[in-house]
mmCIF file of C-alpha atoms in Angstrom:
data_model
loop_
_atom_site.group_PDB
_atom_site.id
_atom_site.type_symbol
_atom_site.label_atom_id
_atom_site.label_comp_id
_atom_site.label_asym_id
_atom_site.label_seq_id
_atom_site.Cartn_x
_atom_site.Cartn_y
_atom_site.Cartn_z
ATOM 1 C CA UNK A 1126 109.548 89.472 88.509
ATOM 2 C CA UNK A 1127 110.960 91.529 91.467
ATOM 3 C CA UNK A 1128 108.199 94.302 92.240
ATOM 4 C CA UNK A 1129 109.823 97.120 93.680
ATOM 5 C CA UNK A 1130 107.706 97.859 96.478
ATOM 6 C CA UNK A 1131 104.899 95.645 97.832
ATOM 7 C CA UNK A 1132 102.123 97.346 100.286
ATOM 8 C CA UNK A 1133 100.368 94.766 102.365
ATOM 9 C CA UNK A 1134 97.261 96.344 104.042
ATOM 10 C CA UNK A 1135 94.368 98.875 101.920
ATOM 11 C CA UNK A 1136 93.194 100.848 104.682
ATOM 12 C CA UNK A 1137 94.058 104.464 105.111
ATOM 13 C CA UNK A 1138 98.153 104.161 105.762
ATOM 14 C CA UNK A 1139 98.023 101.629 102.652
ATOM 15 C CA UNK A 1140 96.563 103.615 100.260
ATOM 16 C CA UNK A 1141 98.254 106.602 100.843
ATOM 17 C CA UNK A 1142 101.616 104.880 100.945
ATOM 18 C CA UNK A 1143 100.373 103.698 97.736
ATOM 19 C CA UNK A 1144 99.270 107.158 96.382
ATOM 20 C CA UNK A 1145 102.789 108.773 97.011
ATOM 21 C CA UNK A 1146 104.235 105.774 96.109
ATOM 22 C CA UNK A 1147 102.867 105.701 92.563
ATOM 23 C CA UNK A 1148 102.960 109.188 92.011
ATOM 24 C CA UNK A 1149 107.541 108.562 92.778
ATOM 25 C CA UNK A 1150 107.271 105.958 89.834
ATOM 26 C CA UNK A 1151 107.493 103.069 91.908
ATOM 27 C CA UNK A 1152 104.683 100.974 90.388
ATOM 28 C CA UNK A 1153 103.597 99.181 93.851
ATOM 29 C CA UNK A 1154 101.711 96.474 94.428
ATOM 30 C CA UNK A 1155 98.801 96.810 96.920
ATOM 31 C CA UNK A 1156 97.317 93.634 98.453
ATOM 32 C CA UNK A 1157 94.239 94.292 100.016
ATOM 33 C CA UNK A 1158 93.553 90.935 102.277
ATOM 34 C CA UNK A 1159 90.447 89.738 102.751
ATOM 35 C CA UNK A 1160 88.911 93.169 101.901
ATOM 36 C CA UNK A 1161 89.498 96.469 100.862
ATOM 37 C CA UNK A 1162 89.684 99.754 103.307
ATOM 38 C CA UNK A 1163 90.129 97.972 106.329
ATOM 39 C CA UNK A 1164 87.762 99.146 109.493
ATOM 40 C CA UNK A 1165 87.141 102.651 108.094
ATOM 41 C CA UNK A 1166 85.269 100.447 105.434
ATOM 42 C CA UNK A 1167 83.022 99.710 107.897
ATOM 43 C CA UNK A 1168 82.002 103.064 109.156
ATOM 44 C CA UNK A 1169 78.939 104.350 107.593
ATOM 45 C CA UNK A 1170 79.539 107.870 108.183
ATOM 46 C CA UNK A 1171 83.112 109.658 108.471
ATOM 47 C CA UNK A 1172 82.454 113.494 108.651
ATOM 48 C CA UNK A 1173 85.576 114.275 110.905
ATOM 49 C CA UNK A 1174 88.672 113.024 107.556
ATOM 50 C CA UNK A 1175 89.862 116.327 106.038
ATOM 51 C CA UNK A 1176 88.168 117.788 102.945
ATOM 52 C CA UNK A 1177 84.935 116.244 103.084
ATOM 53 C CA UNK A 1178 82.686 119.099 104.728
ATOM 54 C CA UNK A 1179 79.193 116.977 104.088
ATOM 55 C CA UNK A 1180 81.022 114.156 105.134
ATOM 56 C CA UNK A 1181 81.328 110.800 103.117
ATOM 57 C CA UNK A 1182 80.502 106.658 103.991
ATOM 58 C CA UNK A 1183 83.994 104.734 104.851
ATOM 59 C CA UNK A 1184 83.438 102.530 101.601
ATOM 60 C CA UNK A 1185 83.704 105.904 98.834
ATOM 61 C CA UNK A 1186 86.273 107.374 100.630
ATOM 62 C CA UNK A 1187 88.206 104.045 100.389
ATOM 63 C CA UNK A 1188 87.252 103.616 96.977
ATOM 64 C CA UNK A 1189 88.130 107.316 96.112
ATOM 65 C CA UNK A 1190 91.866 106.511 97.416
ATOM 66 C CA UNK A 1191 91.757 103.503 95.792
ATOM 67 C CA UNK A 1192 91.065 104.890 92.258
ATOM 68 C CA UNK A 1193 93.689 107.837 93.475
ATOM 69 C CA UNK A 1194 96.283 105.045 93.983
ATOM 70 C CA UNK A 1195 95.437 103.817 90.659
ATOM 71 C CA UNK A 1196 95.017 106.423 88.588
ATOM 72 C CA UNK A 1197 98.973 107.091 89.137
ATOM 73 C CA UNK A 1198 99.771 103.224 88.601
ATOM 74 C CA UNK A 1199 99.836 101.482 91.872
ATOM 75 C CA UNK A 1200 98.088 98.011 91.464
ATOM 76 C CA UNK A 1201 95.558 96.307 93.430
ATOM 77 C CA UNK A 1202 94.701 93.238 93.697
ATOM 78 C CA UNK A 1203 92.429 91.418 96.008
ATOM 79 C CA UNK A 1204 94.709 88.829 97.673
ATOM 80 C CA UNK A 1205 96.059 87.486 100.852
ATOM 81 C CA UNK A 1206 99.697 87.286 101.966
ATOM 82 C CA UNK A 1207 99.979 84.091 103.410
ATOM 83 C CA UNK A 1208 103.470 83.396 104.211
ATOM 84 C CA UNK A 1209 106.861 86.175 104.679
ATOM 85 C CA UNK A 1210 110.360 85.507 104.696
ATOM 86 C CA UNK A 1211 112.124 88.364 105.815
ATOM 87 C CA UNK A 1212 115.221 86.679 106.471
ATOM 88 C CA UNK A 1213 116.167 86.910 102.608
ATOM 89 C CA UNK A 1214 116.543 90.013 100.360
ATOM 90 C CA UNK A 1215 114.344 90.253 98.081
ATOM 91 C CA UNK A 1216 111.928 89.877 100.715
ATOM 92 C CA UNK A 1217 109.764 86.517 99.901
ATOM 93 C CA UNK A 1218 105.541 86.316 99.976
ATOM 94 C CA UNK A 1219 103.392 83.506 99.350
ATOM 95 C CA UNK A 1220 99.206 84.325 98.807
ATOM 96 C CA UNK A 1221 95.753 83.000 99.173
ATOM 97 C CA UNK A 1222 95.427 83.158 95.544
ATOM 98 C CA UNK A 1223 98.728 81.058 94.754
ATOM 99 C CA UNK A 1224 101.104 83.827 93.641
ATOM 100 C CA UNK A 1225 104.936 83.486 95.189
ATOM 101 C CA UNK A 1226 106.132 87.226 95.108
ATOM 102 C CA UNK A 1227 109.468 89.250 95.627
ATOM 103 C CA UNK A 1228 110.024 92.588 96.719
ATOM 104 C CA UNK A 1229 113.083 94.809 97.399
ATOM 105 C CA UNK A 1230 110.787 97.439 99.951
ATOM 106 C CA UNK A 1231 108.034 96.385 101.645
ATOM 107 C CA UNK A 1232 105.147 98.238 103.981
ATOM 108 C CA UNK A 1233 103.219 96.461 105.897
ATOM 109 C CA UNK A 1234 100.173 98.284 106.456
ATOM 110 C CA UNK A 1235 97.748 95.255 108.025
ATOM 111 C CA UNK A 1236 95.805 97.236 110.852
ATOM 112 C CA UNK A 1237 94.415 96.048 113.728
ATOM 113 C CA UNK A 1238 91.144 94.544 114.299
ATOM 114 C CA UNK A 1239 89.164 94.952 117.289
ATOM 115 C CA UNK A 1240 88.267 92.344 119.354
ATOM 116 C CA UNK A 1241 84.483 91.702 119.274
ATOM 117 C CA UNK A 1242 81.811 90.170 121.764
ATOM 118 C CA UNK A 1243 80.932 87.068 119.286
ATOM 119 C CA UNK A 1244 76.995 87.607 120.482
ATOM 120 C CA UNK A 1245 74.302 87.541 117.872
ATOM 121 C CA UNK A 1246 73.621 90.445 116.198
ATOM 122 C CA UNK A 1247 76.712 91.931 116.778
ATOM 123 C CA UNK A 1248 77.930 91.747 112.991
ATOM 124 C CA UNK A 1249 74.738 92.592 111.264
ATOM 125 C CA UNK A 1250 74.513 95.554 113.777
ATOM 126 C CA UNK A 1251 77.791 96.973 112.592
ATOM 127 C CA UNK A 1252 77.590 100.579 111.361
ATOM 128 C CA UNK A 1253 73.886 100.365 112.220
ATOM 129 C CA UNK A 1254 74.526 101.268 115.691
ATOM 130 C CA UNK A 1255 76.824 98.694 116.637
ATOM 131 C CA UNK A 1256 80.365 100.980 116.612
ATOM 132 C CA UNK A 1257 83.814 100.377 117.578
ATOM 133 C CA UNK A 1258 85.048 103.944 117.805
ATOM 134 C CA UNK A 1259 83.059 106.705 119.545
ATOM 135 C CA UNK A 1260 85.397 109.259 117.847
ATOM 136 C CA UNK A 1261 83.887 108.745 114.164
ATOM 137 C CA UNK A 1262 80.507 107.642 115.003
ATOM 138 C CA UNK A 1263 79.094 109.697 118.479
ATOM 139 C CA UNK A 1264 77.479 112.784 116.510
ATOM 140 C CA UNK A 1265 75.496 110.008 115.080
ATOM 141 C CA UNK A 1266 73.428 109.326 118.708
ATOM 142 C CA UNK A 1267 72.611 112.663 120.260
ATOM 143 C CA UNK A 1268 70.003 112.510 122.204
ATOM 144 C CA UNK A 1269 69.807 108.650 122.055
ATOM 145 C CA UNK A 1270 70.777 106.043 124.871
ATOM 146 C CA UNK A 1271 73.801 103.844 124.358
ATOM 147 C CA UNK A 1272 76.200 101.649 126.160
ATOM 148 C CA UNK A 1273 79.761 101.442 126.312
ATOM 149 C CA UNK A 1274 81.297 97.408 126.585
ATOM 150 C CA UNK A 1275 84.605 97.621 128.594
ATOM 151 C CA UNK A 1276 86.376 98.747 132.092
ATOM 152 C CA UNK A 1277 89.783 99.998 130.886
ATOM 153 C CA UNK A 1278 90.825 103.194 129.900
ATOM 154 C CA UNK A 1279 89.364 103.494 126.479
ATOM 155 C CA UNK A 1280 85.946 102.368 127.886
ATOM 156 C CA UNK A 1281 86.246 105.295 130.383
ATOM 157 C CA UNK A 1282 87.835 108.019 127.423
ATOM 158 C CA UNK A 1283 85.147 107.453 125.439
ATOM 159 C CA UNK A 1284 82.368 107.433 127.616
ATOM 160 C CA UNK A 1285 83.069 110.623 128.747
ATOM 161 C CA UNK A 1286 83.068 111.828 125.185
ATOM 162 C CA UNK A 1287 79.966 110.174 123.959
ATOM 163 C CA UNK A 1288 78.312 111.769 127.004
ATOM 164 C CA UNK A 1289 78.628 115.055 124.651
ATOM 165 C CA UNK A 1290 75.988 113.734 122.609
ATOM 166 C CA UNK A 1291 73.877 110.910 124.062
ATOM 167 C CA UNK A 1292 71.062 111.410 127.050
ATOM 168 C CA UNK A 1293 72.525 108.696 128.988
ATOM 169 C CA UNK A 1294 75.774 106.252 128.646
ATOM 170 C CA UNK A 1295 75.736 102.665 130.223
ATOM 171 C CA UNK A 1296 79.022 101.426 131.043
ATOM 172 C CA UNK A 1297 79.207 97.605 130.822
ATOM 173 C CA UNK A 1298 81.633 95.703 132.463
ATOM 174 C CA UNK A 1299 82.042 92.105 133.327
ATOM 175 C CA UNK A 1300 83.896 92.689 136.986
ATOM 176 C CA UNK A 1301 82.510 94.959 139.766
ATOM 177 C CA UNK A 1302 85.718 97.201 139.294
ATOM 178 C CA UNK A 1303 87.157 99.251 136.686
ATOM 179 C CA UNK A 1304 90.658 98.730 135.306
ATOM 180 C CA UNK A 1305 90.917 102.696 133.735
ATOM 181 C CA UNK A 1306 92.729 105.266 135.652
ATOM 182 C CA UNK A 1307 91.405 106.852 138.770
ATOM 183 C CA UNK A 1308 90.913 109.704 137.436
ATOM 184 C CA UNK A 1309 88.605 108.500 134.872
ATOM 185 C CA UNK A 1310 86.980 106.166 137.142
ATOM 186 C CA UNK A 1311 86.404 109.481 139.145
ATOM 187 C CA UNK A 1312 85.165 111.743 136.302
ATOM 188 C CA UNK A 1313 83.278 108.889 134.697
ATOM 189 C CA UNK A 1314 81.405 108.553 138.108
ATOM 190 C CA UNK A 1315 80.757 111.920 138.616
ATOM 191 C CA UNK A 1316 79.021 112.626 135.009
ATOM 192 C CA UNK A 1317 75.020 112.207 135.151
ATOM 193 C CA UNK A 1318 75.040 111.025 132.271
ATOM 194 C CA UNK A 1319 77.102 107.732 133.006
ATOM 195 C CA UNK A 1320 75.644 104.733 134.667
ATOM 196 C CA UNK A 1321 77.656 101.669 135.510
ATOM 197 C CA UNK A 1322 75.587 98.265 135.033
ATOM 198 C CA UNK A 1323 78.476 95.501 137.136
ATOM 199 C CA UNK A 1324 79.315 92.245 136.207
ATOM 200 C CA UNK A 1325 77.484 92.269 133.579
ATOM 201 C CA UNK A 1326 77.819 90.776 129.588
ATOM 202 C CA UNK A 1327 76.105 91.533 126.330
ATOM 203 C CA UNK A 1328 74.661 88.151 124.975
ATOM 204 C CA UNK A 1329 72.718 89.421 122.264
ATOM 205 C CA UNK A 1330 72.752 92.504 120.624
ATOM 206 C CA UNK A 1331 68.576 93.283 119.370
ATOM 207 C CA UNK A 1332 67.111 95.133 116.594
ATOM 208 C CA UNK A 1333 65.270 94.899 113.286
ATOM 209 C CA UNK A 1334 68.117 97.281 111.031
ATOM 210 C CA UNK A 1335 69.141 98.831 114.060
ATOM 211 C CA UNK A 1336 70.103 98.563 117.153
ATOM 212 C CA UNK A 1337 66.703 98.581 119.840
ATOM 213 C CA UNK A 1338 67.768 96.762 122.959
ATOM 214 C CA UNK A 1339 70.855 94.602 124.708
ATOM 215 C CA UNK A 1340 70.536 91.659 126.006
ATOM 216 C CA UNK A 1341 72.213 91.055 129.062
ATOM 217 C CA UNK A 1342 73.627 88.455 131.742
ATOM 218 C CA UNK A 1343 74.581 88.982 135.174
ATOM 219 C CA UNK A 1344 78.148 86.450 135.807
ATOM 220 C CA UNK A 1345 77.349 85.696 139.543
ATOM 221 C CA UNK A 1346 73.331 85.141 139.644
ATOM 222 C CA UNK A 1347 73.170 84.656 136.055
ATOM 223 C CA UNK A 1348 70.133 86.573 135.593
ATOM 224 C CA UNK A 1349 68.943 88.010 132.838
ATOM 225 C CA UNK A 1350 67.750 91.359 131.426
ATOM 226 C CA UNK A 1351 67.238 93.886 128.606
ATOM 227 C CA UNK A 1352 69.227 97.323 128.324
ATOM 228 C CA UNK A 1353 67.222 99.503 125.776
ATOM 229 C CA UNK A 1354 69.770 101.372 123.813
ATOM 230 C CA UNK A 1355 69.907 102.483 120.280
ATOM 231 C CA UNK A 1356 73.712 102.580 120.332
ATOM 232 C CA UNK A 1357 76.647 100.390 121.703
ATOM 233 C CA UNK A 1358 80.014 100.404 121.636
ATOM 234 C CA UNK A 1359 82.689 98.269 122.163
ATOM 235 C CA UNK A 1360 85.967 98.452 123.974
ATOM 236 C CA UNK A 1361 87.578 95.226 124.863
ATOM 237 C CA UNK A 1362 90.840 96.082 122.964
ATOM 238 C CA UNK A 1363 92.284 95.618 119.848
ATOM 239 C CA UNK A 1364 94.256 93.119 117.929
ATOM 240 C CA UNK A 1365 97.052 93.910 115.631
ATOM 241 C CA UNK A 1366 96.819 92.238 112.379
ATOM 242 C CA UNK A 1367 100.694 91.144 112.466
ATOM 243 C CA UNK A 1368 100.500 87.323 113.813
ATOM 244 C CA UNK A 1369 101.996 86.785 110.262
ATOM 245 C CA UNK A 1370 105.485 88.695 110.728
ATOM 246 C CA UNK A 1371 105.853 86.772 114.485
ATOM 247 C CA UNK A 1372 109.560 85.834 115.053
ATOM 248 C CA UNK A 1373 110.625 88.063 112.149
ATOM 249 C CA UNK A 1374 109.545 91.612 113.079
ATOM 250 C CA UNK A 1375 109.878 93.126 116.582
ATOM 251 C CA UNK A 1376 106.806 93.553 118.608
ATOM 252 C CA UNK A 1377 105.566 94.437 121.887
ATOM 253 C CA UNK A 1378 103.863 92.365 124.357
ATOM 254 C CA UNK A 1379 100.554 92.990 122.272
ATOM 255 C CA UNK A 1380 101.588 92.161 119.097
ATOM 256 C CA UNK A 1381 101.906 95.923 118.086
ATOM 257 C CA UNK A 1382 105.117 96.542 115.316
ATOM 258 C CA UNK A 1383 107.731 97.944 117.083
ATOM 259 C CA UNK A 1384 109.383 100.927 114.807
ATOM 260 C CA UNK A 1385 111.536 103.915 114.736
ATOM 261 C CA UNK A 1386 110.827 107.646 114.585
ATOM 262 C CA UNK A 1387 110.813 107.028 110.883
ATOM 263 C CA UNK A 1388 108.922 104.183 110.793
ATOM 264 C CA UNK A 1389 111.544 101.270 109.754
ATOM 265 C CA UNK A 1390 111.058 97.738 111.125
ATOM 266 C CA UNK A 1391 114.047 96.111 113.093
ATOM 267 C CA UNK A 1392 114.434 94.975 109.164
ATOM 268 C CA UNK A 1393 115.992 97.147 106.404
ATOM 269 C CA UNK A 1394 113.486 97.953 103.858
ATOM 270 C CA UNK A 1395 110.807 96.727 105.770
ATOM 271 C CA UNK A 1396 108.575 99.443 106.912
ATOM 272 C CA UNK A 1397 105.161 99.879 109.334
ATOM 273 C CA UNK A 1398 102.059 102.524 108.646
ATOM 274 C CA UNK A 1399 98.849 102.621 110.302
ATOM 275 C CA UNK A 1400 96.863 100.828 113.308
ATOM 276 C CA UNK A 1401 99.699 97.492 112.818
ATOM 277 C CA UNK A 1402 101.968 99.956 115.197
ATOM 278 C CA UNK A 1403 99.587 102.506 116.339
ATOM 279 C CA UNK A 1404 98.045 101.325 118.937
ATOM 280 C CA UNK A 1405 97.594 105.389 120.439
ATOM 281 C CA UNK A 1406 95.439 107.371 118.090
ATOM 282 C CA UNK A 1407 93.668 104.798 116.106
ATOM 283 C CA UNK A 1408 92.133 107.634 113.297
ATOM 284 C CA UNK A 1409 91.831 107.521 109.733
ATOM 285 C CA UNK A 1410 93.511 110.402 109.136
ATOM 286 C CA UNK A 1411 96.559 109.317 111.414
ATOM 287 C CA UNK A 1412 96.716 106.351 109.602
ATOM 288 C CA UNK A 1413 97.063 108.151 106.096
ATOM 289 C CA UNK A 1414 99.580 109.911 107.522
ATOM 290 C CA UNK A 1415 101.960 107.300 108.636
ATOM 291 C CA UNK A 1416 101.422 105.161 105.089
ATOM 292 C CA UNK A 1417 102.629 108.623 103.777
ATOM 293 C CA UNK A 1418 106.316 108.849 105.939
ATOM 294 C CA UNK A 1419 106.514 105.007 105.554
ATOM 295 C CA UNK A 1420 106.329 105.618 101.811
ATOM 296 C CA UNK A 1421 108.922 108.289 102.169
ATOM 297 C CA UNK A 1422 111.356 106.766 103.765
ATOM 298 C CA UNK A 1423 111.156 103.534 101.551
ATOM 299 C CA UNK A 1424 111.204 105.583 98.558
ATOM 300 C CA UNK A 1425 114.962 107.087 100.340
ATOM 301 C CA UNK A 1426 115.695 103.557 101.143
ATOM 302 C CA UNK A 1427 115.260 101.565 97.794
ATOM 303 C CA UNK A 1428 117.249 105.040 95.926
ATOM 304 C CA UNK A 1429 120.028 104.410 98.547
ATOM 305 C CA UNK A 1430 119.988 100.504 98.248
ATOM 306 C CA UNK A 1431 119.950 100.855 94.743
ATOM 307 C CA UNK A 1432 122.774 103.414 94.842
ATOM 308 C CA UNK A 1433 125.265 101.156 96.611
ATOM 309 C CA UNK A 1434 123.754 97.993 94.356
ATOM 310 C CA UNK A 1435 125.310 100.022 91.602
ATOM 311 C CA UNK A 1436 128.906 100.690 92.908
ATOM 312 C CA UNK A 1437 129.548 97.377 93.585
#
C-alpha cells in the first residue's frame, strides 16, 4: 500500500505537520525514530511554547501533540527509516523494524542533534542541569552559577542572556581565543557577570541528581581542577539529523536541508520542517510552525499531482 503522505521526524515540526495533516484527510504516517518528541523531549520544563501559562515538561507536551495527531487519524509508529530512494516516485523507505514503504509526499522532519562533550555524567545530567539551550531552560538557574561550553557565537549569545538570571557565567573554551563576533567578544567581556576560564575542557560533569561541580582539564599543562556550578550548558554546534538523504537532497556545507521559501526540497513532493533546515532559531514553537507550511504546501502538492495524474 501507497501511504499518501509519510512524516519522518516526531518533534515539534512533525507533529504538527501531522496534526494539519490529519485533520485535511490525509491519513499520514508518522515515524518517530529512535524516540518520540525529539530534543524538546528532553527538556524538563518548557514555560516559554504558547498556551501553557504554568508551563508544561517537554515529554506531555509531546505526548499532548501526539494524541492531537491521533485523535484526527495520523498514525504513529515507533520505527526507524533506514534507507530513501528519492530518485523514484512513489518515494521508496526501508525501516529498523523491517517494513519497505511507499509514499507519494513526504516531510522529513528529522531535527538536529547537538553535538555533546561525551564526558561522564553528561547524559544522566541532562535536564537536571545539564542543558543545551539557554533559551528554554535559563529561568531555571537564577541566582545559581553555571558555565557555558563553547567560543563561537552561540556560546557568546547565550551567555549574555543567561547572565539575566545566573550570579555568575563561566565561559569554557578549549583555545585562548574566541571564534564569536567582536562585538560579542566585547560585550561578553565587559559583563561582570562573565568569566572566561582558557583552554580549558569539561572531563566530567559531577553531581548526585544534579549538577554540583565540573571537572576540568587545562590542554597545555594538563592540570586539573573543579568549577562549582549548578548549571552548564553546551554549545559546540549542532548536527542535522539528515546523513540519511546525502546525495539525494541538497544541503549546505553542514548538512543543513537546503529549501525554498515554501519549504520544498530540490525534490518534488519532498518537503523539510523543523531544526533538519533550521539551523537559525532552533525553538519549539518555530519548529511547529514550519511542520505546519510544510504540511500545507504538500497537501497543495499531492491535490495538484493528483490533478494532472487524473487528466492523463
Amino acid at each position: 500500500m501507497t501511504e499518501n503522505l509519510i512524516i519522518i521526524g516526531s518533534g515539534p515540526a512533525g507533529l504538527s505537520a501531522a496534526i494539519y495533516a490529519a485533520r485535511g484527510n490525509l491519513k499520514p504516517l508518522v515515524l518517530t525514530g529512535q524516540e518520540i518528541g525529539g530534543q524538546i523531549a528532553m527538556t524538563n520544563e518548557v514555560e516559554n511554547y504558547p498556551g501553557f501559562p504554568d508551563g508544561i515538561t517537554g515529554p506531555e507536551l509531546v505526548r499532548l501533540m501526539q494524541q492531537q495527531a491521533e485523535k484526527f487519524g495520523a498514525r504513529v509508529e515507533m520505527d526507524t527509516v533506514t534507507e530513501a530512494n528519492l530518485k523514484m516516485h512513489p518515494f521508496q523507505l526501508k525501516t529498523q523494524n523491517g517494513n519497505a514503504l511507499e509514499a507519494n509526499a513526504l516531510i522529513v522532519a528529522t531535527g538536529a542533534s547537538p553535538r555533546r562533550l561525551n564526558a561522564p555524567g553528561e547524559r544522566e545530567l541532562t535536564g537536571r542541569g545539564v542543558s543545551y539551550c539557554a533559551t528554554c531552560d535559563g529561568f531555571f538557574f537564577r541566582n545559581k552559577e553555571i558555565a557555558v561550553v563553547g567560543g563561537g557565537d552561540s556560546a557568546l549569545q547565550e551567555a549574555l542572556f543567561l547572565t539575566k538570571f545566573a550570579s555568575k557565567v563561566s565561559v569554557i573554551h578549549r583555545r585562548d581565543q574566541l571564534r564569536a563576533q567582536k562585538i560579542l567578544q566585547d560585550r561578553a567581556r565587559e559583563n561582570p557577570k562573565i568569566a572566561f576560564v582558557w583552554n580549558s575542557v569539561v572531563t566530567e560533569i559531577k553531581g548526585s541528581g544534579k549538577v554540583e561541580a565540573l571537572a576540568l582539564e587545562n590542554v597545555q599543562t594538563r592540570a586539573k581542577s573543579d568549577l562549582p556550578a549548578q548549571g552548564i550548558f553546551v554549545y559546540i554546534g549542532h548536527i542535522p539529523n539528515t546523513g540519511l538523504f546525502k546525495g539525494q537532497l541538497e544541503m549546505d556545507e553542514e548538512g543543513y536541508l537546503k529549501v525554498d521559501a515554501r519549504l520544498h526540497t530540490n525534490i518534488p513532493g519532498v518537503f523539510a520542517a523543523g531544526e533538519a533546515h533550521d539551523h537559525i532559531f532552533r525553538q519549539a514553537v518555530v519548529s511547529a510552525g514550519y511542520g505546519t507550511m510544510a504540511e500545507l504546501e504538500a497537501e497543495k502538492w499531492l491535490a495538484e499531482w493528483e490533478h494532472a495524474r487524473g487528466r492523463k
